[in-house]
Amino acid sequence: MAHSESSSHTPKALAELLGYLNFSSGASDPKFLRNLNELFDQAADESPAREAWRGVYERLCAGLAELRAHSPTFADSAQAAAVLKLTFESVLPAYRAHHRDLLFHQTNEALFRPFFIGRVFEAVLAEGSPWDETARIVTGALARLNDYLGHRPVAVLNNRQKAEPYGHERVRPVPLYVAGAGPERSVYGKLAARALAIVGGADSDLLAQASFDPGLLDELAFDPRAYDFNHPVNKRPNYHFGQWDPHRIDGRGHYRRFVVQQSLLEALLERVEGGDAGRRDELFEEAATVLAGTILMSSGTSGNGPDAHDSTTSLATLLPRIAAYRDAFYRESLARLSGAHGDRLRAEAAALRQPFAAARQHLNGALARRRALQMQHAHLAIQFARLGYPDAAMRQASIVPAA
């Protein structure tokens, strides 16, 4: 560990991280999240074969011990020590256990990303002392974290009582971008950051039509739940591209968190990683542009607040409007590209009759293939079960990651 950036012998960013953990009550702090992002980056670079979040825990514990020995400010560091232990040894395992059915297909490394860990810290801190009440803090932190459901029509019974969704289906989306903190340092975060930059450069009238104001975006995250193409709630148009979180609303009635589907990110990056290595940057730019376009499409479907669409709005009137500004966005994006890349895409658009045609068609094809494979394995599982082969049925069902 370096020993040159602060009087306490502890690097400044690490000291700031531990200061937040020791003195904060859980209010979100972009600087804290930025520092945590950098610490994850360092841990990943130094031990590429190891899960970065484990290295971060060790670094924070070692840094706290050093500050306790050298800095009077940290003479009483009981809160930071307790929060670190509660977060990494209690809340994170409890989160995995709570979602053992819903997130069985995800690795710890995929979930325990910098901003996600930051949100866990916030939830633990918000529960407050006494810090030895582990059961209370873990239960409360999980309730704070599991704050996203997505599009789930709520049934109303004949007695007018609402049938609440299954509690274990609520999840914490994994943040990729946080206002003030920037993007998470991963390929997902890099793609999201470039897409948001492209959206931010779009025509203001077009953004208004799409119900997307970049200034109102507090967080862009991905839904870690497997996308079940056969589930009735996922039949909603554009839902597989994402939506504004309908339960994250500010005092003026605006949605503040946008959640995309992981399957969308994977499909876009599949073309980048599997394409010509010499054109990797160009393919990445095309993927980011298509991600930006799909965000604008799904934003138009959900609207930017609960009152965005009145009772007279139907899909028949909404979808043509979305298609119109989507096409305008892609034409505008293509016009801004110059050089050989722009020339290639303009020739491609002329041949395939739409801007960014190859990237858009790849995305649609990848999602269609994923849906077809899910359906095949699900139907095979049913047939094996009917024939009396439960082991074979379970093997087919386990291939489909949906809960």
Coordinates of C-alpha atoms in Angstrom, one line a residue:
M1 CA 0.0 0.0 0.0
A2 CA 1.3 3.5 -0.8
H3 CA 2.1 5.8 2.1
S4 CA 2.4 9.2 0.6
E5 CA -0.9 11.0 0.1
S6 CA -1.9 12.0 3.6
S7 CA -0.5 12.8 7.0
S8 CA -2.0 9.6 8.4
H9 CA 0.1 7.5 6.0
T10 CA -3.1 6.4 4.4
P11 CA -3.9 7.4 0.8
K12 CA -6.3 10.3 0.7
A13 CA -9.1 8.6 -1.2
L14 CA -9.0 5.6 1.2
A15 CA -9.1 8.0 4.2
E16 CA -12.1 9.8 2.7
L17 CA -13.8 6.5 2.2
L18 CA -13.3 5.4 5.8
G19 CA -14.2 8.9 7.0
Y20 CA -17.6 8.5 5.3
L21 CA -18.1 5.1 6.8
N22 CA -17.2 6.3 10.3
F23 CA -19.2 9.6 10.4
S24 CA -22.0 9.3 7.8
S25 CA -25.6 8.4 8.5
G26 CA -26.1 7.0 5.0
A27 CA -26.8 10.0 2.8
S28 CA -25.6 9.3 -0.7
D29 CA -22.3 11.1 -1.5
P30 CA -21.0 11.0 -5.1
K31 CA -17.5 11.6 -3.9
F32 CA -17.6 8.5 -1.7
L33 CA -18.9 6.5 -4.7
R34 CA -16.1 7.8 -7.0
N35 CA -13.5 6.9 -4.4
L36 CA -15.0 3.4 -4.1
N37 CA -15.0 3.0 -7.8
E38 CA -11.3 3.9 -7.9
L39 CA -10.5 1.4 -5.1
F40 CA -12.3 -1.4 -6.9
D41 CA -10.2 -0.5 -10.0
Q42 CA -7.0 -0.8 -8.0
A43 CA -8.0 -4.1 -6.4
A44 CA -8.9 -5.5 -9.8
D45 CA -5.6 -4.4 -11.4
E46 CA -3.5 -5.8 -8.6
S47 CA -5.2 -9.2 -8.4
P48 CA -7.0 -9.8 -11.7
A49 CA -7.8 -13.5 -10.8
R50 CA -9.4 -12.5 -7.6
E51 CA -12.9 -11.1 -6.9
A52 CA -12.4 -7.3 -6.6
W53 CA -14.9 -6.8 -3.8
R54 CA -12.9 -9.1 -1.5
G55 CA -9.7 -7.1 -2.1
V56 CA -11.6 -3.9 -1.4
Y57 CA -12.8 -5.3 2.0
E58 CA -9.2 -6.2 2.9
R59 CA -7.9 -2.8 1.8
L60 CA -10.6 -0.9 3.8
C61 CA -9.9 -3.0 6.9
A62 CA -6.1 -2.4 6.6
G63 CA -6.6 1.3 6.0
L64 CA -8.8 1.6 9.0
A65 CA -6.3 -0.1 11.3
E66 CA -3.6 2.3 10.0
L67 CA -5.8 5.4 10.5
R68 CA -6.7 4.3 14.0
A69 CA -3.0 4.1 14.8
H70 CA -1.9 7.4 13.3
S71 CA -4.9 9.8 13.2
P72 CA -6.6 11.3 16.2
T73 CA -9.8 11.7 14.1
F74 CA -10.1 7.9 14.0
A75 CA -9.4 7.3 17.6
D76 CA -13.0 6.2 17.8
S77 CA -13.6 4.2 14.6
A78 CA -16.1 1.8 16.0
Q79 CA -18.8 2.7 13.5
A80 CA -16.6 2.2 10.4
A81 CA -15.3 -1.1 11.7
A82 CA -18.9 -2.3 12.5
V83 CA -20.2 -1.1 9.1
L84 CA -17.4 -2.9 7.2
K85 CA -18.0 -6.2 9.0
L86 CA -21.8 -5.9 8.7
T87 CA -21.7 -5.1 5.0
F88 CA -19.2 -7.8 3.8
E89 CA -19.8 -10.5 6.3
S90 CA -23.6 -10.2 7.0
V91 CA -25.6 -8.1 4.5
L92 CA -24.0 -9.4 1.2
P93 CA -24.3 -13.1 2.2
A94 CA -27.9 -12.4 3.4
Y95 CA -28.7 -10.7 0.0
R96 CA -27.5 -13.8 -1.9
A97 CA -29.4 -16.1 0.4
H98 CA -32.6 -13.9 0.1
H99 CA -32.3 -14.1 -3.7
R100 CA -31.1 -17.7 -4.0
D101 CA -34.0 -18.5 -6.4
L102 CA -34.1 -15.2 -8.3
L103 CA -30.4 -14.5 -8.8
F104 CA -29.0 -18.1 -8.8
H105 CA -27.5 -17.4 -12.3
Q106 CA -25.4 -14.4 -11.2
T107 CA -21.9 -14.6 -9.7
N108 CA -20.9 -12.5 -6.8
E109 CA -18.4 -10.6 -9.0
A110 CA -21.3 -9.6 -11.4
L111 CA -23.5 -8.3 -8.6
F112 CA -21.0 -6.9 -6.0
R113 CA -19.9 -4.0 -8.2
P114 CA -18.5 -0.6 -6.8
F115 CA -21.8 1.3 -6.8
F116 CA -23.8 -1.6 -5.6
I117 CA -21.5 -2.0 -2.6
G118 CA -21.8 1.7 -2.1
R119 CA -25.6 1.4 -1.9
V120 CA -25.2 -1.4 0.6
F121 CA -23.0 0.8 2.7
E122 CA -25.7 3.5 2.6
A123 CA -28.4 1.1 3.6
V124 CA -26.4 -0.3 6.6
L125 CA -25.5 3.2 7.7
A126 CA -29.1 4.4 7.5
E127 CA -30.1 1.6 9.9
G128 CA -28.0 3.3 12.6
S129 CA -26.5 2.2 15.9
P130 CA -26.4 0.1 18.1
W131 CA -24.1 -1.7 15.7
D132 CA -24.2 -5.0 17.5
E133 CA -27.9 -5.5 16.6
T134 CA -27.0 -7.6 13.5
A135 CA -30.4 -9.1 12.8
R136 CA -32.1 -5.7 12.9
I137 CA -29.6 -4.1 10.7
V138 CA -29.5 -6.9 8.1
T139 CA -33.3 -7.1 7.9
G140 CA -33.6 -3.3 7.5
A141 CA -30.8 -3.0 5.0
L142 CA -32.3 -5.7 2.8
A143 CA -35.6 -4.0 2.9
R144 CA -34.0 -0.7 1.8
L145 CA -31.9 -2.4 -0.9
N146 CA -34.8 -4.5 -2.5
D147 CA -36.5 -1.5 -3.9
Y148 CA -37.2 -2.4 -7.6
L149 CA -40.0 -4.4 -9.1
G150 CA -40.4 -3.1 -12.6
H151 CA -43.5 -3.5 -14.7
R152 CA -45.7 -5.8 -12.7
P153 CA -49.5 -5.3 -13.1
V154 CA -51.0 -5.7 -9.7
A155 CA -54.1 -7.8 -9.5
V156 CA -57.1 -6.3 -7.6
L157 CA -59.4 -8.8 -6.0
N158 CA -63.2 -8.6 -5.8
N159 CA -62.9 -7.3 -2.2
R160 CA -60.8 -4.4 -3.7
Q161 CA -57.7 -5.5 -1.9
K162 CA -54.5 -5.4 -4.0
A163 CA -52.6 -8.7 -4.4
E164 CA -49.1 -7.7 -3.5
P165 CA -46.2 -9.1 -5.7
Y166 CA -44.0 -11.8 -4.2
G167 CA -41.6 -10.1 -1.9
H168 CA -38.5 -11.9 -3.0
E169 CA -39.0 -10.6 -6.5
R170 CA -38.0 -7.1 -5.5
V171 CA -34.3 -6.6 -6.2
R172 CA -31.6 -4.0 -6.1
P173 CA -30.6 -3.0 -9.7
V174 CA -26.9 -2.8 -10.1
P175 CA -25.9 0.8 -10.8
L176 CA -23.8 1.6 -13.8
Y177 CA -23.9 5.3 -13.7
V178 CA -24.6 7.7 -10.7
A179 CA -25.0 11.4 -11.2
G180 CA -22.0 13.2 -9.8
A181 CA -20.0 10.0 -9.5
G182 CA -19.9 9.1 -13.2
P183 CA -19.9 5.6 -14.7
E184 CA -18.8 2.4 -13.1
R185 CA -15.4 1.2 -14.4
S186 CA -16.5 -1.9 -16.3
V187 CA -17.4 -2.6 -19.9
Y188 CA -21.1 -2.2 -18.9
G189 CA -20.3 1.1 -17.3
K190 CA -18.3 2.3 -20.3
L191 CA -21.1 1.4 -22.7
A192 CA -23.7 3.1 -20.5
A193 CA -21.5 6.3 -20.2
R194 CA -21.1 6.6 -23.9
A195 CA -24.8 6.0 -24.6
L196 CA -25.7 8.7 -22.1
A197 CA -23.2 11.1 -23.7
I198 CA -24.9 10.4 -27.1
V199 CA -28.3 11.0 -25.6
G200 CA -27.1 14.2 -24.0
G201 CA -26.1 15.5 -27.4
A202 CA -29.4 14.8 -29.1
D203 CA -31.8 17.5 -30.1
S204 CA -33.8 18.9 -27.1
D205 CA -37.1 18.6 -28.9
L206 CA -36.4 14.9 -29.6
L207 CA -35.6 14.3 -26.0
A208 CA -38.8 16.0 -24.9
Q209 CA -40.7 13.7 -27.2
A210 CA -38.9 10.7 -25.7
S211 CA -39.7 11.9 -22.1
F212 CA -36.0 11.8 -21.3
D213 CA -34.3 14.7 -19.5
P214 CA -30.6 13.8 -18.8
G215 CA -30.5 16.3 -16.0
L216 CA -33.2 14.3 -14.1
L217 CA -31.2 11.0 -14.2
D218 CA -29.9 10.2 -10.8
E219 CA -28.9 6.6 -11.7
L220 CA -28.7 4.2 -14.6
A221 CA -28.7 0.6 -13.5
F222 CA -29.3 -2.9 -14.9
D223 CA -31.8 -5.4 -13.7
P224 CA -29.9 -8.5 -12.5
R225 CA -32.9 -10.7 -12.8
A226 CA -33.0 -13.1 -15.8
Y227 CA -35.2 -11.9 -18.5
D228 CA -38.0 -14.4 -19.0
F229 CA -39.3 -13.9 -22.5
N230 CA -42.3 -16.1 -21.8
H231 CA -43.5 -14.3 -18.7
P232 CA -46.8 -12.4 -19.3
V233 CA -45.4 -9.1 -17.8
N234 CA -42.6 -9.1 -20.4
K235 CA -45.1 -8.8 -23.3
R236 CA -45.2 -5.1 -22.9
P237 CA -43.7 -3.3 -26.0
N238 CA -40.1 -2.1 -25.5
Y239 CA -40.0 -3.5 -21.9
H240 CA -37.0 -5.7 -22.9
F241 CA -35.1 -2.4 -23.5
G242 CA -35.7 -1.0 -20.0
Q243 CA -37.8 1.7 -18.3
W244 CA -37.9 4.5 -15.9
D245 CA -38.3 3.0 -12.4
P246 CA -42.0 3.8 -11.6
H247 CA -41.3 3.9 -7.8
R248 CA -38.3 6.3 -7.8
I249 CA -40.1 9.6 -8.1
D250 CA -39.0 13.1 -7.0
G251 CA -41.2 15.8 -5.4
R252 CA -42.1 17.2 -8.8
G253 CA -43.4 13.9 -10.1
H254 CA -40.4 13.0 -12.2
Y255 CA -38.9 9.5 -12.4
R256 CA -35.2 9.6 -11.4
R257 CA -33.8 6.1 -12.0
F258 CA -33.6 4.3 -15.3
V259 CA -33.2 0.5 -15.4
V260 CA -32.1 -1.4 -18.5
Q261 CA -32.1 -5.2 -19.0
Q262 CA -28.9 -7.1 -18.8
S263 CA -29.8 -9.1 -21.8
L264 CA -29.8 -5.9 -23.8
L265 CA -26.3 -5.0 -22.7
E266 CA -25.0 -8.5 -23.4
A267 CA -26.5 -8.6 -26.9
L268 CA -25.0 -5.2 -27.8
L269 CA -21.5 -6.2 -26.5
E270 CA -21.7 -9.6 -28.3
R271 CA -21.3 -7.9 -31.6
V272 CA -18.4 -5.7 -30.3
E273 CA -16.5 -8.6 -28.8
G274 CA -17.2 -11.0 -31.7
G275 CA -16.5 -8.5 -34.5
D276 CA -13.3 -7.4 -36.4
A277 CA -10.7 -6.4 -33.8
G278 CA -9.5 -3.6 -36.0
R279 CA -12.9 -2.0 -35.9
R280 CA -13.6 -2.6 -32.2
D281 CA -13.9 1.1 -31.4
E282 CA -16.3 1.7 -34.3
L283 CA -18.4 -1.3 -33.3
F284 CA -18.5 0.0 -29.7
E285 CA -19.7 3.4 -30.9
E286 CA -22.5 1.7 -32.9
A287 CA -23.5 -0.4 -29.8
A288 CA -23.6 2.8 -27.6
T289 CA -25.7 4.6 -30.2
V290 CA -28.2 1.7 -30.4
L291 CA -28.3 1.5 -26.5
A292 CA -29.0 5.3 -26.6
G293 CA -31.8 4.7 -29.1
T294 CA -33.4 1.9 -27.2
I295 CA -33.3 3.9 -23.9
L296 CA -35.2 6.7 -25.7
M297 CA -37.7 4.2 -27.1
S298 CA -38.4 2.7 -23.7
S299 CA -38.5 6.0 -22.0
G300 CA -41.2 7.1 -24.4
T301 CA -43.2 4.0 -23.5
S302 CA -43.0 4.5 -19.7
G303 CA -43.0 8.3 -19.8
N304 CA -41.0 10.5 -17.3
G305 CA -43.6 10.4 -14.6
P306 CA -46.9 8.8 -13.5
D307 CA -48.9 11.5 -15.3
A308 CA -46.9 11.3 -18.6
H309 CA -49.7 9.4 -20.4
D310 CA -53.4 10.1 -19.8
S311 CA -56.3 7.7 -20.2
T312 CA -56.7 8.6 -23.8
T313 CA -53.2 7.3 -24.7
S314 CA -53.1 3.8 -26.2
L315 CA -50.3 1.8 -27.8
A316 CA -51.9 2.5 -31.2
T317 CA -51.3 6.2 -30.7
L318 CA -48.0 5.9 -28.7
L319 CA -45.9 3.5 -30.9
P320 CA -46.0 5.5 -34.1
R321 CA -44.8 8.6 -32.2
I322 CA -42.0 6.6 -30.7
A323 CA -41.0 5.2 -34.1
A324 CA -40.9 8.7 -35.6
Y325 CA -38.5 10.2 -33.0
R326 CA -36.5 6.9 -32.9
D327 CA -35.8 7.2 -36.7
A328 CA -35.0 10.9 -36.3
F329 CA -32.5 10.1 -33.6
Y330 CA -30.7 7.5 -35.7
R331 CA -30.6 9.8 -38.7
E332 CA -29.3 12.6 -36.5
S333 CA -26.6 10.4 -35.0
L334 CA -25.5 9.1 -38.4
A335 CA -25.2 12.7 -39.7
R336 CA -22.8 13.5 -36.9
L337 CA -20.3 10.7 -37.9
S338 CA -17.5 11.7 -40.2
G339 CA -14.6 10.0 -41.8
A340 CA -14.3 6.3 -42.9
H341 CA -16.7 5.2 -40.2
G342 CA -19.4 7.6 -41.2
D343 CA -19.0 6.7 -44.9
R344 CA -19.2 3.0 -44.1
L345 CA -22.4 3.5 -42.1
R346 CA -24.0 5.7 -44.7
A347 CA -23.3 3.0 -47.3
E348 CA -24.7 0.4 -44.9
A349 CA -27.8 2.5 -44.4
A350 CA -28.4 2.9 -48.1
A351 CA -28.1 -0.9 -48.6
L352 CA -30.1 -2.0 -45.6
R353 CA -32.5 0.9 -45.7
Q354 CA -32.1 2.1 -42.1
P355 CA -29.3 4.0 -40.1
F356 CA -27.1 1.8 -38.0
A357 CA -28.9 -1.2 -39.6
A358 CA -26.3 -3.9 -38.8
A359 CA -26.1 -3.1 -35.1
R360 CA -29.9 -2.7 -34.7
Q361 CA -30.6 -5.9 -36.7
H362 CA -28.0 -7.8 -34.6
L363 CA -29.7 -6.7 -31.4
N364 CA -33.1 -7.8 -32.6
G365 CA -31.7 -11.1 -33.8
A366 CA -29.8 -11.8 -30.6
L367 CA -32.8 -11.2 -28.5
A368 CA -35.0 -13.3 -30.8
R369 CA -32.5 -16.2 -30.6
R370 CA -32.4 -15.9 -26.8
R371 CA -36.1 -16.1 -26.6
A372 CA -36.3 -19.1 -29.0
L373 CA -33.7 -21.0 -27.0
Q374 CA -35.6 -20.3 -23.7
M375 CA -38.8 -21.6 -25.3
Q376 CA -37.1 -24.7 -26.6
H377 CA -35.5 -25.7 -23.3
A378 CA -38.7 -24.9 -21.4
H379 CA -40.8 -27.1 -23.7
L380 CA -38.3 -29.9 -23.7
A381 CA -38.4 -29.8 -19.9
I382 CA -42.1 -30.1 -19.9
Q383 CA -42.0 -33.0 -22.4
F384 CA -39.3 -34.9 -20.4
A385 CA -41.4 -34.5 -17.3
R386 CA -44.5 -35.9 -19.0
L387 CA -42.5 -38.9 -20.2
G388 CA -41.3 -39.6 -16.6
Y389 CA -37.7 -38.4 -16.9
P390 CA -37.4 -35.8 -14.1
D391 CA -33.6 -35.6 -14.2
A392 CA -33.6 -34.8 -17.9
A393 CA -36.4 -32.3 -17.3
M394 CA -34.4 -30.5 -14.6
R395 CA -31.4 -30.3 -16.8
Q396 CA -33.4 -28.6 -19.5
A397 CA -35.1 -26.3 -17.0
S398 CA -31.9 -25.3 -15.4
I399 CA -30.5 -24.0 -18.7
V400 CA -33.2 -21.2 -18.6
P401 CA -31.9 -18.8 -16.0
A402 CA -35.3 -17.4 -15.1
A403 CA -36.5 -18.1 -11.6

